[in-house]
Amino acid sequence: MKGNQDKLHRQIAAHFNNLFDMQHHKHVDTDCVEEVSRGRIESRKCLSTSSIDWLEGKEQWHGLRSVVAVQAKRSVAGHTSCETRYYISSLEPRSAELNQIIRSHWGVENSLHWILDVVFREDDSRFRSGNAPENMAILRHSALNQLQAAKPSFRKDMSIKRLRKKAGWDSETLDKIIT
């Protein structure tokens, strides 16, 4: 969940805010994982709970069973960064399982959505109501598929972002991508 659900995000962040420093939490399941890879140390602490009576507007999230917070700390060359992400879930609050699911989800999310955000600036989209967000997502995915399919026809060092820009400037490039 990002800031696009501002009220929900604030409620969940406030709920979990002080819990990361505590060792044991009533009604909160906890899991901690530490990984060392390529000179980077990453630890992820996952907290999850099904005690969501405090959550305003929960009825609009059909199937909601738990809320989750994952705090990721990364240390590279003596520099440490910390990021906390919040989730709502239809799964039971089993933090070990959720921690693993979220980790694998971010691998997929990072590769696809990084491309969509870099190439199409998807995170900056102002389409928020009605069918517009879903329709634009379909158009972006379709355009990305076209660009990726056409990419081998262009120079190897041509990124998807540059190819998209070139198609906007040059009708021959656009024709080559579309056909």
PDB file of N, CA and C in Angstrom, residues 22-126:
ATOM      1  N   MET A  22       9.233  -3.197  20.159  1.00  0.00           N
ATOM      2  CA  MET A  22       8.854  -4.120  21.233  1.00  0.00           C
ATOM      3  C   MET A  22       9.205  -5.552  20.825  1.00  0.00           C
ATOM      4  N   GLN A  23       9.520  -6.390  21.800  1.00  0.00           N
ATOM      5  CA  GLN A  23       9.875  -7.777  21.519  1.00  0.00           C
ATOM      6  C   GLN A  23       8.647  -8.656  21.306  1.00  0.00           C
ATOM      7  N   HIS A  24       7.639  -8.490  22.143  1.00  0.00           N
ATOM      8  CA  HIS A  24       6.431  -9.313  22.046  1.00  0.00           C
ATOM      9  C   HIS A  24       5.220  -8.401  22.003  1.00  0.00           C
ATOM     10  N   HIS A  25       4.267  -8.780  21.202  1.00  0.00           N
ATOM     11  CA  HIS A  25       3.073  -7.975  21.034  1.00  0.00           C
ATOM     12  C   HIS A  25       1.864  -8.888  21.186  1.00  0.00           C
ATOM     13  N   LYS A  26       0.914  -8.463  21.961  1.00  0.00           N
ATOM     14  CA  LYS A  26      -0.325  -9.224  22.090  1.00  0.00           C
ATOM     15  C   LYS A  26      -1.086  -9.099  20.768  1.00  0.00           C
ATOM     16  N   HIS A  27      -1.526 -10.203  20.214  1.00  0.00           N
ATOM     17  CA  HIS A  27      -2.302 -10.259  18.970  1.00  0.00           C
ATOM     18  C   HIS A  27      -1.489  -9.902  17.725  1.00  0.00           C
ATOM     19  N   VAL A  28      -0.170  -9.898  17.820  1.00  0.00           N
ATOM     20  CA  VAL A  28       0.667  -9.574  16.657  1.00  0.00           C
ATOM     21  C   VAL A  28       1.670 -10.704  16.448  1.00  0.00           C
ATOM     22  N   ASP A  29       1.701 -11.237  15.233  1.00  0.00           N
ATOM     23  CA  ASP A  29       2.659 -12.278  14.882  1.00  0.00           C
ATOM     24  C   ASP A  29       3.893 -11.602  14.277  1.00  0.00           C
ATOM     25  N   THR A  30       5.075 -12.108  14.613  1.00  0.00           N
ATOM     26  CA  THR A  30       6.325 -11.463  14.200  1.00  0.00           C
ATOM     27  C   THR A  30       7.256 -12.463  13.519  1.00  0.00           C
ATOM     28  N   ASP A  31       7.972 -11.999  12.509  1.00  0.00           N
ATOM     29  CA  ASP A  31       8.997 -12.804  11.856  1.00  0.00           C
ATOM     30  C   ASP A  31      10.157 -11.888  11.481  1.00  0.00           C
ATOM     31  N   CYS A  32      11.376 -12.372  11.687  1.00  0.00           N
ATOM     32  CA  CYS A  32      12.578 -11.609  11.311  1.00  0.00           C
ATOM     33  C   CYS A  32      13.457 -12.484  10.425  1.00  0.00           C
ATOM     34  N   VAL A  33      13.943 -11.897   9.343  1.00  0.00           N
ATOM     35  CA  VAL A  33      14.818 -12.597   8.410  1.00  0.00           C
ATOM     36  C   VAL A  33      16.007 -11.696   8.124  1.00  0.00           C
ATOM     37  N   GLU A  34      17.210 -12.283   8.118  1.00  0.00           N
ATOM     38  CA  GLU A  34      18.400 -11.513   7.758  1.00  0.00           C
ATOM     39  C   GLU A  34      19.113 -12.233   6.624  1.00  0.00           C
ATOM     40  N   GLU A  35      19.500 -11.472   5.603  1.00  0.00           N
ATOM     41  CA  GLU A  35      20.204 -12.027   4.450  1.00  0.00           C
ATOM     42  C   GLU A  35      21.464 -11.220   4.187  1.00  0.00           C
ATOM     43  N   VAL A  36      22.517 -11.925   3.793  1.00  0.00           N
ATOM     44  CA  VAL A  36      23.762 -11.270   3.404  1.00  0.00           C
ATOM     45  C   VAL A  36      24.032 -11.677   1.964  1.00  0.00           C
ATOM     46  N   SER A  37      24.171 -10.684   1.090  1.00  0.00           N
ATOM     47  CA  SER A  37      24.386 -10.971  -0.320  1.00  0.00           C
ATOM     48  C   SER A  37      25.138  -9.827  -0.979  1.00  0.00           C
ATOM     49  N   ARG A  38      26.207 -10.144  -1.695  1.00  0.00           N
ATOM     50  CA  ARG A  38      26.993  -9.168  -2.449  1.00  0.00           C
ATOM     51  C   ARG A  38      27.362  -7.938  -1.626  1.00  0.00           C
ATOM     52  N   GLY A  39      27.841  -8.170  -0.416  1.00  0.00           N
ATOM     53  CA  GLY A  39      28.286  -7.063   0.426  1.00  0.00           C
ATOM     54  C   GLY A  39      27.162  -6.268   1.053  1.00  0.00           C
ATOM     55  N   ARG A  40      25.944  -6.754   0.912  1.00  0.00           N
ATOM     56  CA  ARG A  40      24.788  -6.048   1.453  1.00  0.00           C
ATOM     57  C   ARG A  40      24.149  -6.907   2.538  1.00  0.00           C
ATOM     58  N   ILE A  41      23.822  -6.284   3.654  1.00  0.00           N
ATOM     59  CA  ILE A  41      23.110  -6.970   4.728  1.00  0.00           C
ATOM     60  C   ILE A  41      21.697  -6.406   4.742  1.00  0.00           C
ATOM     61  N   GLU A  42      20.719  -7.296   4.641  1.00  0.00           N
ATOM     62  CA  GLU A  42      19.328  -6.857   4.663  1.00  0.00           C
ATOM     63  C   GLU A  42      18.575  -7.642   5.724  1.00  0.00           C
ATOM     64  N   SER A  43      17.866  -6.924   6.575  1.00  0.00           N
ATOM     65  CA  SER A  43      16.999  -7.585   7.542  1.00  0.00           C
ATOM     66  C   SER A  43      15.579  -7.093   7.319  1.00  0.00           C
ATOM     67  N   ARG A  44      14.642  -8.040   7.384  1.00  0.00           N
ATOM     68  CA  ARG A  44      13.232  -7.709   7.227  1.00  0.00           C
ATOM     69  C   ARG A  44      12.470  -8.211   8.442  1.00  0.00           C
ATOM     70  N   LYS A  45      11.779  -7.310   9.089  1.00  0.00           N
ATOM     71  CA  LYS A  45      10.950  -7.664  10.228  1.00  0.00           C
ATOM     72  C   LYS A  45       9.503  -7.481   9.808  1.00  0.00           C
ATOM     73  N   CYS A  46       8.732  -8.557   9.921  1.00  0.00           N
ATOM     74  CA  CYS A  46       7.337  -8.542   9.498  1.00  0.00           C
ATOM     75  C   CYS A  46       6.438  -8.676  10.719  1.00  0.00           C
ATOM     76  N   LEU A  47       5.483  -7.776  10.828  1.00  0.00           N
ATOM     77  CA  LEU A  47       4.467  -7.835  11.874  1.00  0.00           C
ATOM     78  C   LEU A  47       3.116  -7.967  11.190  1.00  0.00           C
ATOM     79  N   SER A  48       2.264  -8.847  11.707  1.00  0.00           N
ATOM     80  CA  SER A  48       0.928  -8.990  11.127  1.00  0.00           C
ATOM     81  C   SER A  48      -0.079  -9.266  12.233  1.00  0.00           C
ATOM     82  N   THR A  49      -1.299  -8.814  12.003  1.00  0.00           N
ATOM     83  CA  THR A  49      -2.354  -9.015  12.991  1.00  0.00           C
ATOM     84  C   THR A  49      -3.711  -9.113  12.312  1.00  0.00           C
ATOM     85  N   SER A  50      -4.583  -9.894  12.925  1.00  0.00           N
ATOM     86  CA  SER A  50      -5.971  -9.956  12.456  1.00  0.00           C
ATOM     87  C   SER A  50      -6.869  -9.111  13.351  1.00  0.00           C
ATOM     88  N   SER A  51      -6.308  -8.514  14.384  1.00  0.00           N
ATOM     89  CA  SER A  51      -7.063  -7.608  15.261  1.00  0.00           C
ATOM     90  C   SER A  51      -7.167  -6.259  14.557  1.00  0.00           C
ATOM     91  N   ILE A  52      -8.261  -6.082  13.822  1.00  0.00           N
ATOM     92  CA  ILE A  52      -8.397  -4.872  12.999  1.00  0.00           C
ATOM     93  C   ILE A  52      -9.666  -4.084  13.322  1.00  0.00           C
ATOM     94  N   ASP A  53     -10.190  -4.270  14.536  1.00  0.00           N
ATOM     95  CA  ASP A  53     -11.395  -3.524  14.924  1.00  0.00           C
ATOM     96  C   ASP A  53     -11.173  -2.021  14.861  1.00  0.00           C
ATOM     97  N   TRP A  54      -9.967  -1.572  15.079  1.00  0.00           N
ATOM     98  CA  TRP A  54      -9.614  -0.158  15.096  1.00  0.00           C
ATOM     99  C   TRP A  54      -9.580   0.472  13.705  1.00  0.00           C
ATOM    100  N   LEU A  55      -9.569  -0.353  12.658  1.00  0.00           N
ATOM    101  CA  LEU A  55      -9.387   0.131  11.291  1.00  0.00           C
ATOM    102  C   LEU A  55     -10.695   0.683  10.719  1.00  0.00           C
ATOM    103  N   GLU A  56     -10.724   1.986  10.478  1.00  0.00           N
ATOM    104  CA  GLU A  56     -11.908   2.630   9.899  1.00  0.00           C
ATOM    105  C   GLU A  56     -12.025   2.270   8.419  1.00  0.00           C
ATOM    106  N   GLY A  57     -13.256   1.984   7.973  1.00  0.00           N
ATOM    107  CA  GLY A  57     -13.497   1.698   6.561  1.00  0.00           C
ATOM    108  C   GLY A  57     -13.091   0.309   6.122  1.00  0.00           C
ATOM    109  N   LYS A  58     -12.840  -0.587   7.077  1.00  0.00           N
ATOM    110  CA  LYS A  58     -12.379  -1.937   6.724  1.00  0.00           C
ATOM    111  C   LYS A  58     -13.411  -2.714   5.912  1.00  0.00           C
ATOM    112  N   GLU A  59     -14.683  -2.355   6.068  1.00  0.00           N
ATOM    113  CA  GLU A  59     -15.744  -3.070   5.357  1.00  0.00           C
ATOM    114  C   GLU A  59     -15.663  -2.884   3.838  1.00  0.00           C
ATOM    115  N   GLN A  60     -15.002  -1.867   3.369  1.00  0.00           N
ATOM    116  CA  GLN A  60     -14.878  -1.667   1.923  1.00  0.00           C
ATOM    117  C   GLN A  60     -13.832  -2.595   1.304  1.00  0.00           C
ATOM    118  N   TRP A  61     -13.049  -3.267   2.131  1.00  0.00           N
ATOM    119  CA  TRP A  61     -12.027  -4.195   1.641  1.00  0.00           C
ATOM    120  C   TRP A  61     -12.528  -5.618   1.854  1.00  0.00           C
ATOM    121  N   HIS A  62     -13.312  -6.110   0.905  1.00  0.00           N
ATOM    122  CA  HIS A  62     -13.920  -7.437   0.984  1.00  0.00           C
ATOM    123  C   HIS A  62     -12.845  -8.512   1.183  1.00  0.00           C
ATOM    124  N   GLY A  63     -13.044  -9.371   2.171  1.00  0.00           N
ATOM    125  CA  GLY A  63     -12.102 -10.455   2.427  1.00  0.00           C
ATOM    126  C   GLY A  63     -10.909 -10.072   3.281  1.00  0.00           C
ATOM    127  N   LEU A  64     -10.876  -8.842   3.776  1.00  0.00           N
ATOM    128  CA  LEU A  64      -9.748  -8.384   4.594  1.00  0.00           C
ATOM    129  C   LEU A  64      -9.655  -9.213   5.874  1.00  0.00           C
ATOM    130  N   ARG A  65      -8.499  -9.825   6.095  1.00  0.00           N
ATOM    131  CA  ARG A  65      -8.277 -10.633   7.293  1.00  0.00           C
ATOM    132  C   ARG A  65      -7.154 -10.107   8.165  1.00  0.00           C
ATOM    133  N   SER A  66      -6.214  -9.393   7.557  1.00  0.00           N
ATOM    134  CA  SER A  66      -5.067  -8.959   8.353  1.00  0.00           C
ATOM    135  C   SER A  66      -4.448  -7.692   7.778  1.00  0.00           C
ATOM    136  N   VAL A  67      -3.700  -7.021   8.639  1.00  0.00           N
ATOM    137  CA  VAL A  67      -2.864  -5.900   8.210  1.00  0.00           C
ATOM    138  C   VAL A  67      -1.428  -6.283   8.539  1.00  0.00           C
ATOM    139  N   VAL A  68      -0.517  -5.801   7.709  1.00  0.00           N
ATOM    140  CA  VAL A  68       0.869  -6.248   7.783  1.00  0.00           C
ATOM    141  C   VAL A  68       1.795  -5.047   7.652  1.00  0.00           C
ATOM    142  N   ALA A  69       2.893  -5.093   8.380  1.00  0.00           N
ATOM    143  CA  ALA A  69       3.949  -4.089   8.233  1.00  0.00           C
ATOM    144  C   ALA A  69       5.273  -4.829   8.084  1.00  0.00           C
ATOM    145  N   VAL A  70       6.070  -4.394   7.130  1.00  0.00           N
ATOM    146  CA  VAL A  70       7.401  -4.974   6.934  1.00  0.00           C
ATOM    147  C   VAL A  70       8.415  -3.842   6.986  1.00  0.00           C
ATOM    148  N   GLN A  71       9.345  -3.972   7.916  1.00  0.00           N
ATOM    149  CA  GLN A  71      10.419  -2.989   8.047  1.00  0.00           C
ATOM    150  C   GLN A  71      11.685  -3.623   7.472  1.00  0.00           C
ATOM    151  N   ALA A  72      12.223  -3.002   6.425  1.00  0.00           N
ATOM    152  CA  ALA A  72      13.430  -3.516   5.775  1.00  0.00           C
ATOM    153  C   ALA A  72      14.587  -2.576   6.061  1.00  0.00           C
ATOM    154  N   LYS A  73      15.665  -3.138   6.607  1.00  0.00           N
ATOM    155  CA  LYS A  73      16.886  -2.368   6.852  1.00  0.00           C
ATOM    156  C   LYS A  73      17.975  -2.937   5.966  1.00  0.00           C
ATOM    157  N   ARG A  74      18.653  -2.050   5.232  1.00  0.00           N
ATOM    158  CA  ARG A  74      19.737  -2.462   4.344  1.00  0.00           C
ATOM    159  C   ARG A  74      21.004  -1.724   4.719  1.00  0.00           C
ATOM    160  N   SER A  75      22.089  -2.482   4.814  1.00  0.00           N
ATOM    161  CA  SER A  75      23.402  -1.886   5.084  1.00  0.00           C
ATOM    162  C   SER A  75      24.339  -2.244   3.945  1.00  0.00           C
ATOM    163  N   VAL A  76      24.866  -1.207   3.294  1.00  0.00           N
ATOM    164  CA  VAL A  76      25.816  -1.384   2.201  1.00  0.00           C
ATOM    165  C   VAL A  76      26.963  -0.424   2.447  1.00  0.00           C
ATOM    166  N   ALA A  77      28.166  -0.960   2.549  1.00  0.00           N
ATOM    167  CA  ALA A  77      29.378  -0.150   2.728  1.00  0.00           C
ATOM    168  C   ALA A  77      29.232   0.857   3.863  1.00  0.00           C
ATOM    169  N   GLY A  78      28.678   0.399   4.978  1.00  0.00           N
ATOM    170  CA  GLY A  78      28.554   1.266   6.150  1.00  0.00           C
ATOM    171  C   GLY A  78      27.370   2.209   6.132  1.00  0.00           C
ATOM    172  N   HIS A  79      26.632   2.271   5.032  1.00  0.00           N
ATOM    173  CA  HIS A  79      25.451   3.134   4.949  1.00  0.00           C
ATOM    174  C   HIS A  79      24.205   2.281   5.175  1.00  0.00           C
ATOM    175  N   THR A  80      23.380   2.673   6.135  1.00  0.00           N
ATOM    176  CA  THR A  80      22.172   1.924   6.456  1.00  0.00           C
ATOM    177  C   THR A  80      20.939   2.731   6.087  1.00  0.00           C
ATOM    178  N   SER A  81      19.996   2.055   5.422  1.00  0.00           N
ATOM    179  CA  SER A  81      18.714   2.685   5.105  1.00  0.00           C
ATOM    180  C   SER A  81      17.603   1.820   5.685  1.00  0.00           C
ATOM    181  N   CYS A  82      16.495   2.454   5.990  1.00  0.00           N
ATOM    182  CA  CYS A  82      15.369   1.746   6.590  1.00  0.00           C
ATOM    183  C   CYS A  82      14.087   2.184   5.889  1.00  0.00           C
ATOM    184  N   GLU A  83      13.268   1.215   5.527  1.00  0.00           N
ATOM    185  CA  GLU A  83      11.999   1.510   4.871  1.00  0.00           C
ATOM    186  C   GLU A  83      10.929   0.609   5.469  1.00  0.00           C
ATOM    187  N   THR A  84       9.759   1.173   5.729  1.00  0.00           N
ATOM    188  CA  THR A  84       8.642   0.396   6.244  1.00  0.00           C
ATOM    189  C   THR A  84       7.510   0.451   5.231  1.00  0.00           C
ATOM    190  N   ARG A  85       6.984  -0.730   4.902  1.00  0.00           N
ATOM    191  CA  ARG A  85       5.862  -0.831   3.963  1.00  0.00           C
ATOM    192  C   ARG A  85       4.690  -1.464   4.700  1.00  0.00           C
ATOM    193  N   TYR A  86       3.499  -1.058   4.295  1.00  0.00           N
ATOM    194  CA  TYR A  86       2.283  -1.538   4.941  1.00  0.00           C
ATOM    195  C   TYR A  86       1.394  -2.214   3.914  1.00  0.00           C
ATOM    196  N   TYR A  87       0.695  -3.255   4.372  1.00  0.00           N
ATOM    197  CA  TYR A  87      -0.139  -4.049   3.479  1.00  0.00           C
ATOM    198  C   TYR A  87      -1.449  -4.389   4.172  1.00  0.00           C
ATOM    199  N   ILE A  88      -2.483  -4.608   3.354  1.00  0.00           N
ATOM    200  CA  ILE A  88      -3.697  -5.242   3.836  1.00  0.00           C
ATOM    201  C   ILE A  88      -3.750  -6.588   3.126  1.00  0.00           C
ATOM    202  N   SER A  89      -4.343  -7.584   3.786  1.00  0.00           N
ATOM    203  CA  SER A  89      -4.273  -8.921   3.219  1.00  0.00           C
ATOM    204  C   SER A  89      -5.538  -9.720   3.501  1.00  0.00           C
ATOM    205  N   SER A  90      -5.842 -10.636   2.593  1.00  0.00           N
ATOM    206  CA  SER A  90      -6.937 -11.578   2.796  1.00  0.00           C
ATOM    207  C   SER A  90      -6.411 -12.870   3.417  1.00  0.00           C
ATOM    208  N   LEU A  91      -5.119 -12.905   3.728  1.00  0.00           N
ATOM    209  CA  LEU A  91      -4.497 -14.087   4.338  1.00  0.00           C
ATOM    210  C   LEU A  91      -4.494 -13.977   5.856  1.00  0.00           C
ATOM    211  N   GLU A  92      -4.348 -15.129   6.496  1.00  0.00           N
ATOM    212  CA  GLU A  92      -4.208 -15.147   7.951  1.00  0.00           C
ATOM    213  C   GLU A  92      -2.882 -14.479   8.324  1.00  0.00           C
ATOM    214  N   PRO A  93      -2.809 -13.911   9.531  1.00  0.00           N
ATOM    215  CA  PRO A  93      -1.585 -13.193   9.931  1.00  0.00           C
ATOM    216  C   PRO A  93      -0.453 -14.118  10.377  1.00  0.00           C
ATOM    217  N   ARG A  94       0.132 -14.842   9.430  1.00  0.00           N
ATOM    218  CA  ARG A  94       1.297 -15.683   9.708  1.00  0.00           C
ATOM    219  C   ARG A  94       2.507 -14.964   9.113  1.00  0.00           C
ATOM    220  N   SER A  95       3.232 -14.284   9.962  1.00  0.00           N
ATOM    221  CA  SER A  95       4.284 -13.368   9.512  1.00  0.00           C
ATOM    222  C   SER A  95       5.398 -14.041   8.720  1.00  0.00           C
ATOM    223  N   ALA A  96       5.790 -15.256   9.083  1.00  0.00           N
ATOM    224  CA  ALA A  96       6.860 -15.932   8.339  1.00  0.00           C
ATOM    225  C   ALA A  96       6.437 -16.148   6.887  1.00  0.00           C
ATOM    226  N   GLU A  97       5.216 -16.614   6.707  1.00  0.00           N
ATOM    227  CA  GLU A  97       4.690 -16.843   5.361  1.00  0.00           C
ATOM    228  C   GLU A  97       4.511 -15.517   4.611  1.00  0.00           C
ATOM    229  N   LEU A  98       3.946 -14.530   5.284  1.00  0.00           N
ATOM    230  CA  LEU A  98       3.719 -13.221   4.660  1.00  0.00           C
ATOM    231  C   LEU A  98       5.039 -12.546   4.287  1.00  0.00           C
ATOM    232  N   ASN A  99       6.033 -12.668   5.151  1.00  0.00           N
ATOM    233  CA  ASN A  99       7.345 -12.077   4.876  1.00  0.00           C
ATOM    234  C   ASN A  99       7.924 -12.656   3.580  1.00  0.00           C
ATOM    235  N   GLN A 100       7.805 -13.959   3.422  1.00  0.00           N
ATOM    236  CA  GLN A 100       8.315 -14.630   2.224  1.00  0.00           C
ATOM    237  C   GLN A 100       7.504 -14.242   0.984  1.00  0.00           C
ATOM    238  N   ILE A 101       6.180 -14.201   1.111  1.00  0.00           N
ATOM    239  CA  ILE A 101       5.313 -13.822  -0.012  1.00  0.00           C
ATOM    240  C   ILE A 101       5.624 -12.397  -0.464  1.00  0.00           C
ATOM    241  N   ILE A 102       5.751 -11.501   0.503  1.00  0.00           N
ATOM    242  CA  ILE A 102       6.024 -10.096   0.185  1.00  0.00           C
ATOM    243  C   ILE A 102       7.387  -9.956  -0.478  1.00  0.00           C
ATOM    244  N   ARG A 103       8.372 -10.683   0.017  1.00  0.00           N
ATOM    245  CA  ARG A 103       9.717 -10.629  -0.568  1.00  0.00           C
ATOM    246  C   ARG A 103       9.685 -11.079  -2.026  1.00  0.00           C
ATOM    247  N   SER A 104       9.024 -12.197  -2.303  1.00  0.00           N
ATOM    248  CA  SER A 104       8.968 -12.682  -3.684  1.00  0.00           C
ATOM    249  C   SER A 104       8.108 -11.769  -4.553  1.00  0.00           C
ATOM    250  N   HIS A 105       7.066 -11.199  -3.976  1.00  0.00           N
ATOM    251  CA  HIS A 105       6.222 -10.252  -4.718  1.00  0.00           C
ATOM    252  C   HIS A 105       7.032  -9.047  -5.164  1.00  0.00           C
ATOM    253  N   TRP A 106       7.906  -8.551  -4.286  1.00  0.00           N
ATOM    254  CA  TRP A 106       8.683  -7.364  -4.640  1.00  0.00           C
ATOM    255  C   TRP A 106       9.676  -7.633  -5.753  1.00  0.00           C
ATOM    256  N   GLY A 107      10.138  -8.879  -5.887  1.00  0.00           N
ATOM    257  CA  GLY A 107      11.007  -9.207  -7.016  1.00  0.00           C
ATOM    258  C   GLY A 107      10.278  -9.017  -8.336  1.00  0.00           C
ATOM    259  N   VAL A 108       9.041  -9.524  -8.409  1.00  0.00           N
ATOM    260  CA  VAL A 108       8.216  -9.363  -9.606  1.00  0.00           C
ATOM    261  C   VAL A 108       7.802  -7.908  -9.754  1.00  0.00           C
ATOM    262  N   GLU A 109       7.325  -7.340  -8.667  1.00  0.00           N
ATOM    263  CA  GLU A 109       6.874  -5.940  -8.656  1.00  0.00           C
ATOM    264  C   GLU A 109       7.987  -5.017  -9.124  1.00  0.00           C
ATOM    265  N   ASN A 110       9.167  -5.231  -8.591  1.00  0.00           N
ATOM    266  CA  ASN A 110      10.283  -4.352  -8.937  1.00  0.00           C
ATOM    267  C   ASN A 110      10.635  -4.427 -10.412  1.00  0.00           C
ATOM    268  N   SER A 111      10.635  -5.622 -10.978  1.00  0.00           N
ATOM    269  CA  SER A 111      11.031  -5.715 -12.380  1.00  0.00           C
ATOM    270  C   SER A 111       9.975  -5.129 -13.308  1.00  0.00           C
ATOM    271  N   LEU A 112       8.710  -5.524 -13.154  1.00  0.00           N
ATOM    272  CA  LEU A 112       7.661  -5.013 -14.035  1.00  0.00           C
ATOM    273  C   LEU A 112       7.341  -3.555 -13.739  1.00  0.00           C
ATOM    274  N   HIS A 113       7.076  -3.259 -12.485  1.00  0.00           N
ATOM    275  CA  HIS A 113       6.635  -1.908 -12.151  1.00  0.00           C
ATOM    276  C   HIS A 113       7.764  -0.886 -12.210  1.00  0.00           C
ATOM    277  N   TRP A 114       8.983  -1.336 -12.035  1.00  0.00           N
ATOM    278  CA  TRP A 114      10.098  -0.413 -12.236  1.00  0.00           C
ATOM    279  C   TRP A 114      10.098   0.050 -13.690  1.00  0.00           C
ATOM    280  N   ILE A 115       9.915  -0.891 -14.608  1.00  0.00           N
ATOM    281  CA  ILE A 115       9.864  -0.541 -16.026  1.00  0.00           C
ATOM    282  C   ILE A 115       8.677   0.373 -16.303  1.00  0.00           C
ATOM    283  N   LEU A 116       7.495   0.005 -15.783  1.00  0.00           N
ATOM    284  CA  LEU A 116       6.310   0.836 -16.018  1.00  0.00           C
ATOM    285  C   LEU A 116       6.480   2.230 -15.433  1.00  0.00           C
ATOM    286  N   ASP A 117       7.109   2.317 -14.278  1.00  0.00           N
ATOM    287  CA  ASP A 117       7.288   3.636 -13.668  1.00  0.00           C
ATOM    288  C   ASP A 117       8.349   4.448 -14.402  1.00  0.00           C
ATOM    289  N   VAL A 118       9.449   3.810 -14.762  1.00  0.00           N
ATOM    290  CA  VAL A 118      10.520   4.535 -15.450  1.00  0.00           C
ATOM    291  C   VAL A 118      10.089   4.938 -16.862  1.00  0.00           C
ATOM    292  N   VAL A 119       9.477   4.018 -17.589  1.00  0.00           N
ATOM    293  CA  VAL A 119       9.117   4.278 -18.978  1.00  0.00           C
ATOM    294  C   VAL A 119       7.865   5.148 -19.095  1.00  0.00           C
ATOM    295  N   PHE A 120       6.846   4.850 -18.272  1.00  0.00           N
ATOM    296  CA  PHE A 120       5.559   5.540 -18.399  1.00  0.00           C
ATOM    297  C   PHE A 120       5.223   6.445 -17.215  1.00  0.00           C
ATOM    298  N   ARG A 121       6.130   6.512 -16.235  1.00  0.00           N
ATOM    299  CA  ARG A 121       5.905   7.319 -15.017  1.00  0.00           C
ATOM    300  C   ARG A 121       4.560   6.959 -14.372  1.00  0.00           C
ATOM    301  N   GLU A 122       4.303   5.661 -14.274  1.00  0.00           N
ATOM    302  CA  GLU A 122       3.023   5.160 -13.790  1.00  0.00           C
ATOM    303  C   GLU A 122       2.695   5.652 -12.382  1.00  0.00           C
ATOM    304  N   ASP A 123       3.686   5.739 -11.512  1.00  0.00           N
ATOM    305  CA  ASP A 123       3.422   6.178 -10.141  1.00  0.00           C
ATOM    306  C   ASP A 123       2.967   7.629 -10.075  1.00  0.00           C
ATOM    307  N   ASP A 124       3.244   8.412 -11.115  1.00  0.00           N
ATOM    308  CA  ASP A 124       2.828   9.817 -11.147  1.00  0.00           C
ATOM    309  C   ASP A 124       1.459  10.012 -11.787  1.00  0.00           C
ATOM    310  N   SER A 125       0.831   8.924 -12.198  1.00  0.00           N
ATOM    311  CA  SER A 125      -0.452   9.018 -12.890  1.00  0.00           C
ATOM    312  C   SER A 125      -1.504   9.696 -12.016  1.00  0.00           C
ATOM    313  N   ARG A 126      -2.320  10.527 -12.639  1.00  0.00           N
ATOM    314  CA  ARG A 126      -3.385  11.226 -11.924  1.00  0.00           C
ATOM    315  C   ARG A 126      -4.743  10.569 -12.162  1.00  0.00           C
TER     316      ARG A 126
END
